[in-house]
Short mmCIF file of C-alpha atoms in Angstrom, two decimals:
data_model
loop_
_atom_site.label_atom_id
_atom_site.label_comp_id
_atom_site.label_asym_id
_atom_site.label_seq_id
_atom_site.Cartn_x
_atom_site.Cartn_y
_atom_site.Cartn_z
CA MET A 210 149.64 68.77 110.69
CA SER A 211 149.88 66.83 113.89
CA VAL A 212 146.53 66.14 115.47
CA PRO A 213 146.43 64.55 118.97
CA LEU A 214 144.35 61.41 119.37
CA TRP A 215 142.17 63.07 122.05
CA LEU A 216 141.05 65.66 119.50
CA TRP A 217 139.93 62.99 117.10
CA PHE A 218 137.88 61.36 119.87
CA ALA A 219 136.48 64.79 120.92
CA VAL A 220 135.29 65.48 117.35
CA LEU A 221 133.70 62.07 117.05
CA ALA A 222 131.95 62.59 120.44
CA VAL A 223 130.56 65.91 119.29
CA ILE A 224 129.28 64.36 116.09
CA LEU A 225 127.54 61.57 117.97
CA ILE A 226 126.03 63.98 120.45
CA MET A 227 124.65 66.18 117.68
CA LEU A 228 123.22 63.14 115.91
CA ALA A 229 121.53 62.01 119.12
CA VAL A 230 120.10 65.52 119.73
CA ASP A 231 118.74 65.65 116.20
CA LEU A 232 117.20 62.20 116.51
CA LEU A 233 115.47 63.00 119.85
CA ALA A 234 114.23 66.30 118.41
CA HIS A 235 112.54 64.56 115.54
CA ARG A 236 111.04 61.41 117.08
CA GLY A 237 108.11 59.64 115.44
CA GLU A 238 106.32 60.69 112.34
CA LYS A 239 106.97 64.39 112.68
CA VAL A 240 106.68 66.81 109.75
CA VAL A 241 109.57 69.33 109.77
CA SER A 242 108.18 72.83 109.10
CA LEU A 243 110.02 75.43 106.99
CA ARG A 244 110.63 77.58 110.05
CA GLU A 245 112.07 74.62 111.94
CA ALA A 246 114.26 73.68 109.00
CA ALA A 247 115.59 77.22 108.77
CA GLY A 248 116.44 77.17 112.49
CA TRP A 249 118.22 73.87 112.33
CA SER A 250 120.09 74.87 109.16
CA ALA A 251 121.34 78.03 110.87
CA ALA A 252 122.43 75.98 113.85
CA TRP A 253 124.35 73.44 111.76
CA VAL A 254 126.06 76.17 109.70
CA THR A 255 127.01 78.01 112.88
CA ILE A 256 128.52 74.86 114.36
CA GLY A 257 130.42 74.07 111.12
CA LEU A 258 131.80 77.65 110.93
CA GLY A 259 132.54 77.62 114.62
CA PHE A 260 134.62 74.44 114.32
CA GLY A 261 136.66 76.28 111.70
CA ALA A 262 137.40 78.96 114.27
CA VAL A 263 138.65 76.22 116.61
CA VAL A 264 140.94 74.92 113.86
CA TRP A 265 142.21 78.45 113.32
CA ALA A 266 142.93 78.97 117.01
CA ARG A 267 144.79 75.65 117.35
CA PHE A 268 146.47 75.14 113.98
CA GLY A 269 146.60 78.53 112.30
CA ALA A 270 145.08 80.41 109.43
CA GLN A 271 146.32 78.07 106.69
CA ALA A 272 144.65 75.06 108.28
CA ALA A 273 141.50 77.04 108.88
CA GLY A 274 141.41 78.19 105.27
CA GLU A 275 141.80 74.56 104.05
CA TYR A 276 138.95 73.49 106.40
CA TYR A 277 136.66 76.23 105.16
CA ALA A 278 137.45 75.52 101.57
CA GLY A 279 136.58 71.88 102.05
CA TYR A 280 133.45 72.80 103.96
CA VAL A 281 132.21 75.10 101.22
CA ILE A 282 132.86 72.46 98.54
CA GLU A 283 130.97 69.80 100.40
CA LYS A 284 128.13 72.10 101.39
CA SER A 285 127.74 73.18 97.81
CA LEU A 286 127.68 69.72 96.35
CA ALA A 287 125.21 68.80 99.12
CA ILE A 288 122.72 71.22 97.59
CA ASP A 289 122.71 69.15 94.41
CA ASN A 290 122.40 66.09 96.55
CA VAL A 291 119.31 67.62 98.19
CA PHE A 292 117.61 67.92 94.81
CA VAL A 293 118.21 64.19 94.06
CA PHE A 294 116.65 63.37 97.43
CA ALA A 295 113.62 65.43 96.53
CA LEU A 296 113.34 63.60 93.18
CA ILE A 297 113.50 60.21 94.95
CA PHE A 298 110.91 61.19 97.60
CA THR A 299 108.59 62.56 94.96
CA THR A 300 108.94 59.54 92.66
CA PHE A 301 108.08 57.13 95.52
CA ALA A 302 105.49 59.40 97.02
CA VAL A 303 107.13 59.26 100.50
CA PRO A 304 104.92 61.19 103.02
CA ARG A 305 106.76 64.11 104.50
CA ALA A 306 106.33 62.74 108.00
CA TYR A 307 108.54 59.75 107.07
CA GLN A 308 111.29 61.67 105.32
CA HIS A 309 113.37 62.80 108.27
CA ARG A 310 113.92 59.19 109.46
CA VAL A 311 115.21 58.16 106.08
CA LEU A 312 117.52 61.15 105.85
CA PHE A 313 118.84 60.63 109.36
CA TYR A 314 119.97 57.10 108.66
CA GLY A 315 121.08 58.19 105.25
CA VAL A 316 123.42 60.75 106.85
CA VAL A 317 124.75 58.24 109.35
CA GLY A 318 125.53 55.91 106.46
CA ALA A 319 127.09 58.69 104.49
CA LEU A 320 129.42 59.59 107.42
CA VAL A 321 130.60 55.97 107.67
CA MET A 322 131.06 55.61 103.92
CA ARG A 323 132.95 58.91 103.63
CA ALA A 324 135.18 58.07 106.53
CA ALA A 325 136.16 54.92 104.70
CA PHE A 326 136.67 56.81 101.39
CA ILE A 327 138.86 59.41 103.20
CA ALA A 328 140.96 56.78 104.94
CA GLY A 329 141.41 54.90 101.64
CA GLY A 330 142.21 58.07 99.74
CA ALA A 331 144.73 59.23 102.36
CA ALA A 332 146.44 55.84 102.24
CA LEU A 333 146.67 55.90 98.46
CA ILE A 334 148.05 59.46 98.43
CA ASN A 335 150.72 58.58 101.07
CA GLU A 336 151.76 55.43 99.13
CA PHE A 337 151.36 56.78 95.59
CA ALA A 338 151.60 60.58 95.32
CA TRP A 339 150.78 60.44 91.61
CA VAL A 340 147.19 59.46 92.55
CA LEU A 341 146.56 63.17 93.09
CA TYR A 342 146.87 63.68 89.34
CA LEU A 343 144.29 60.99 88.70
CA PHE A 344 142.00 62.69 91.16
CA GLY A 345 142.58 65.99 89.35
CA ALA A 346 141.82 64.55 85.97
CA PHE A 347 138.77 62.77 87.32
CA LEU A 348 137.39 66.02 88.74
CA VAL A 349 137.92 67.95 85.51
CA LEU A 350 136.15 65.17 83.54
CA THR A 351 133.33 65.06 86.11
CA GLY A 352 132.88 68.80 85.98
CA VAL A 353 132.69 68.79 82.17
CA GLN A 354 130.16 65.95 82.29
CA MET A 355 128.09 67.74 84.95
CA PHE A 356 127.96 70.86 82.71
CA ARG A 357 127.00 68.83 79.60
CA HIS A 358 124.21 67.03 81.45
CA ARG A 359 123.12 69.88 83.69
CA ASN A 360 119.50 69.70 82.61
CA GLN A 361 119.13 65.89 82.80
CA HIS A 362 117.75 63.92 85.74
CA ALA A 363 117.87 60.17 86.15
CA ASP A 364 114.68 58.20 86.83
CA PRO A 365 115.04 56.65 90.30
CA THR A 366 112.65 53.78 89.33
CA ARG A 367 115.12 52.62 86.71
CA HIS A 368 118.15 52.48 89.01
CA PRO A 369 119.84 49.04 88.89
CA ILE A 370 120.22 49.09 92.63
CA LEU A 371 116.43 49.19 92.94
CA ARG A 372 116.06 46.15 90.74
CA LEU A 373 118.75 44.28 92.67
CA THR A 374 117.21 45.16 96.08
CA ARG A 375 113.76 43.96 95.06
CA ARG A 376 115.22 40.82 93.56
CA VAL A 377 117.26 39.66 96.57
CA ILE A 378 115.33 41.17 99.52
CA PRO A 379 111.73 40.06 100.37
CA ASN A 380 109.69 43.25 100.33
CA THR A 381 106.16 44.56 100.72
CA MET A 382 104.51 47.31 98.76
CA THR A 383 102.53 48.47 101.85
CA TRP A 384 103.76 51.33 104.02
CA HIS A 385 104.16 50.69 107.76
CA GLY A 386 104.80 54.12 109.15
CA THR A 387 108.51 54.84 109.64
CA ARG A 388 109.44 51.19 109.95
CA PHE A 389 112.02 49.71 107.58
CA TRP A 390 111.20 46.07 108.30
CA VAL A 391 108.02 44.22 109.31
CA ARG A 392 106.90 40.61 109.73
CA GLU A 393 104.46 39.30 107.16
CA ASN A 394 103.32 35.71 106.99
CA GLY A 395 106.04 34.62 109.42
CA ARG A 396 108.99 36.26 107.70
CA TRP A 397 110.73 39.63 107.81
CA VAL A 398 110.17 41.82 104.68
CA ALA A 399 111.48 45.26 103.77
CA THR A 400 108.98 48.15 103.59
CA PRO A 401 109.00 50.69 100.76
CA LEU A 402 110.80 53.05 103.15
CA PHE A 403 113.79 50.63 103.25
CA THR A 404 113.91 50.69 99.45
CA VAL A 405 114.00 54.51 99.51
CA LEU A 406 116.76 54.34 102.06
CA ILE A 407 118.87 52.13 99.84
CA LEU A 408 118.53 54.64 97.05
CA ILE A 409 119.42 57.54 99.40
CA GLU A 410 122.55 55.67 100.52
CA THR A 411 123.49 54.92 96.92
CA THR A 412 123.08 58.58 96.01
CA ASP A 413 125.36 59.55 98.93
CA LEU A 414 127.95 57.07 97.80
CA ILE A 415 127.92 58.51 94.21
CA PHE A 416 128.27 62.07 95.50
CA ALA A 417 131.10 61.02 97.78
CA VAL A 418 133.06 59.89 94.74
CA ASP A 419 133.02 63.53 93.61
CA SER A 420 133.27 65.40 96.85
CA ILE A 421 136.13 63.48 98.55
CA PRO A 422 138.65 63.99 95.72
CA ALA A 423 137.52 67.60 95.52
CA ILE A 424 138.39 68.23 99.18
CA PHE A 425 141.71 66.42 98.78
CA ALA A 426 142.43 69.10 96.12
CA VAL A 427 142.47 71.82 98.83
CA THR A 428 143.99 69.82 101.70
CA GLN A 429 145.62 66.42 102.07
CA ASP A 430 145.34 66.51 105.87
CA THR A 431 143.05 63.60 106.84
CA PHE A 432 141.71 65.49 109.88
CA LEU A 433 140.69 68.54 107.87
CA VAL A 434 139.14 66.46 105.06
CA PHE A 435 137.03 64.38 107.47
CA THR A 436 135.87 67.30 109.70
CA SER A 437 135.01 69.62 106.80
CA ASN A 438 133.04 66.81 105.20
CA ALA A 439 131.34 65.66 108.40
CA PHE A 440 130.21 69.10 109.57
CA ALA A 441 128.81 69.92 106.12
CA ILE A 442 126.99 66.57 105.91
CA LEU A 443 125.44 66.91 109.39
CA GLY A 444 123.21 69.77 108.14
CA LEU A 445 122.04 67.86 105.13
CA ARG A 446 118.61 66.92 106.58
CA ALA A 447 117.66 70.50 107.57
CA MET A 448 118.98 71.73 104.26
CA TYR A 449 116.60 69.32 102.43
CA PHE A 450 113.53 70.51 104.20
CA LEU A 451 114.62 74.15 103.66
CA LEU A 452 115.48 73.91 99.93
CA ALA A 453 113.55 70.97 98.51
CA ASP A 454 110.53 73.08 97.41
CA LEU A 455 112.90 75.57 95.74
CA MET A 456 114.70 73.04 93.56
CA ASP A 457 113.40 74.52 90.28
CA ARG A 458 114.81 77.94 91.11
CA PHE A 459 118.46 76.91 91.23
CA VAL A 460 118.72 76.64 87.45
CA TYR A 461 122.37 77.53 87.25
CA LEU A 462 123.60 75.62 90.28
CA LYS A 463 125.02 72.73 88.25
CA VAL A 464 126.96 75.24 86.12
CA GLY A 465 128.54 76.63 89.31
CA LEU A 466 129.27 73.18 90.71
CA ALA A 467 130.77 72.09 87.37
CA ALA A 468 133.02 75.14 87.36
CA VAL A 469 134.12 74.38 91.01
CA LEU A 470 134.98 70.75 90.13
CA VAL A 471 136.95 71.82 87.10
CA PHE A 472 138.82 74.51 89.19
CA VAL A 473 139.75 72.15 92.02
CA GLY A 474 140.75 69.55 89.41
CA VAL A 475 143.09 71.96 87.67
CA LYS A 476 144.40 73.08 91.05
CA MET A 477 145.30 69.44 91.79
CA LEU A 478 146.88 68.95 88.34
CA LEU A 479 149.08 72.09 88.95
CA LEU A 480 150.33 71.04 92.37
CA ASP A 481 153.95 70.59 91.28
CA ALA A 482 153.94 73.53 88.91
CA TYR A 483 152.14 76.21 90.89
CA LYS A 484 150.36 75.87 94.23
CA ILE A 485 147.33 78.10 94.22
CA PRO A 486 147.12 79.89 97.66
CA ILE A 487 144.33 78.59 99.87
CA GLY A 488 142.86 82.12 100.21
CA VAL A 489 142.56 82.34 96.43
CA SER A 490 140.99 78.91 96.27
CA LEU A 491 138.46 79.70 98.96
CA THR A 492 137.53 82.99 97.26
CA VAL A 493 137.11 81.38 93.85
CA ILE A 494 135.06 78.38 95.13
CA ALA A 495 132.75 80.62 97.22
CA GLY A 496 132.52 83.15 94.43
CA LEU A 497 131.46 80.55 91.83
CA ILE A 498 128.80 79.07 94.03
CA ALA A 499 127.48 82.46 95.13
CA ALA A 500 127.34 83.69 91.53
CA SER A 501 125.50 80.57 90.35
CA VAL A 502 122.91 80.87 93.17
CA LEU A 503 122.52 84.58 92.70
CA ALA A 504 122.09 84.25 88.92
CA SER A 505 119.55 81.43 89.50
CA LEU A 506 117.44 83.46 91.92
CA MET A 507 117.52 86.49 89.52
CA ARG A 508 116.61 84.29 86.54
CA THR A 509 113.59 82.77 88.40
CA ARG A 510 112.63 85.78 90.47
CA HIS A 511 109.16 85.88 88.93
CA HIS A 512 108.46 82.22 89.85
CA ALA A 513 106.40 81.48 92.92
CA ALA A 514 108.72 79.96 95.54
CA GLY A 515 106.33 77.15 96.29
CA ALA A 516 105.16 76.43 92.79
CA THR A 517 106.98 73.07 92.69
CA GLY A 518 105.62 71.55 95.89
CA ALA A 519 105.76 68.12 94.29
CA SER A 520 108.82 67.28 96.35
CA THR A 521 106.73 67.15 99.45
CA PRO A 522 103.71 64.80 99.26
CA ASP A 523 100.45 65.68 100.91
CA ASP A 524 101.08 65.74 104.65
CA SER A 525 97.45 65.09 105.39
CA VAL A 526 97.70 61.45 104.15
CA ALA A 527 97.44 59.08 107.09
CA PRO A 528 100.22 56.58 107.46
CA ASP A 529 98.01 53.62 106.83
CA GLN A 530 96.64 55.34 103.68
CA ALA A 531 99.97 56.32 102.25
CA PRO A 532 100.49 55.49 98.53
CA THR A 533 102.31 52.37 97.61
CA VAL A 534 105.54 52.22 95.66
CA SER A 535 105.33 51.28 91.99
CA THR A 536 106.82 47.90 91.27
CA SER A 537 107.90 48.83 87.76
CA THR A 538 111.56 48.57 86.99
CA GLY A 539 113.59 49.23 83.96
CA GLY A 540 117.11 49.08 82.71
CA PRO A 541 119.92 51.24 83.97
CA SER A 542 119.40 54.91 83.34
#
């Protein structure tokens, strides 16, 4: 698929404009309400789906189908990412008023890292076509591992990145609002919020290792891989504030995600034997995710939606009185 350079620049401009709008709309220590999160989520989804219509109009139904398949894969995996974010924020008792700033820069970092991953993956595929089979095998293995460990959650305080950050970067255990760095005793030190940002970026990096190969399974066009990934990631902040308190209700989500990863892995392994039509792929992926979400909601329908409010610390805590981060560290989880 031949994509003119101006279209690349136009997409990048749109992404930057949307990031700027989101940043201006959430200046300072602002708590994002559920209603506001729902509105922003609807807006991001509309933009993502709308761009698919643009792809359809310019490049045809096949390209649009590949874009939508990639978008659904990334959006689905992002839900699991949201729950990890909630676990990190809860573990480090990050006041809700600070969370949007962390997620904003987390998303910016995720876009940069994923662009690098996509460029590297595309270069590898162009040079060594057999890499697709490695991607396929990796996705199948990842899906099986996700299913086997679907009920396990790593302890963020035992992450090796956390130990490394605290060892090499001067830091303070005192919160300073939404600031990542402050001067103490004549030197710059990292605040607890910077430590949380490092963990968020590391989480994004780990999830990218799964999601980028998965999208390459449905399309090898760099433009479609990047745009489907980018437009799905842009709504990650709003999705977090919308779904974080419901994390305990999606009990079968990892089963659905595991099935999706196995399916796209098998699809990639069968490329030379049988090419699964993109319409079938999109239907299967969307069906697996929808089934896992519906089954989860039915299984937990008697649970109070807000019973697990631990993911959002008490908003009434004043910035200067916010809890400090524990300094305990352990070995790798």
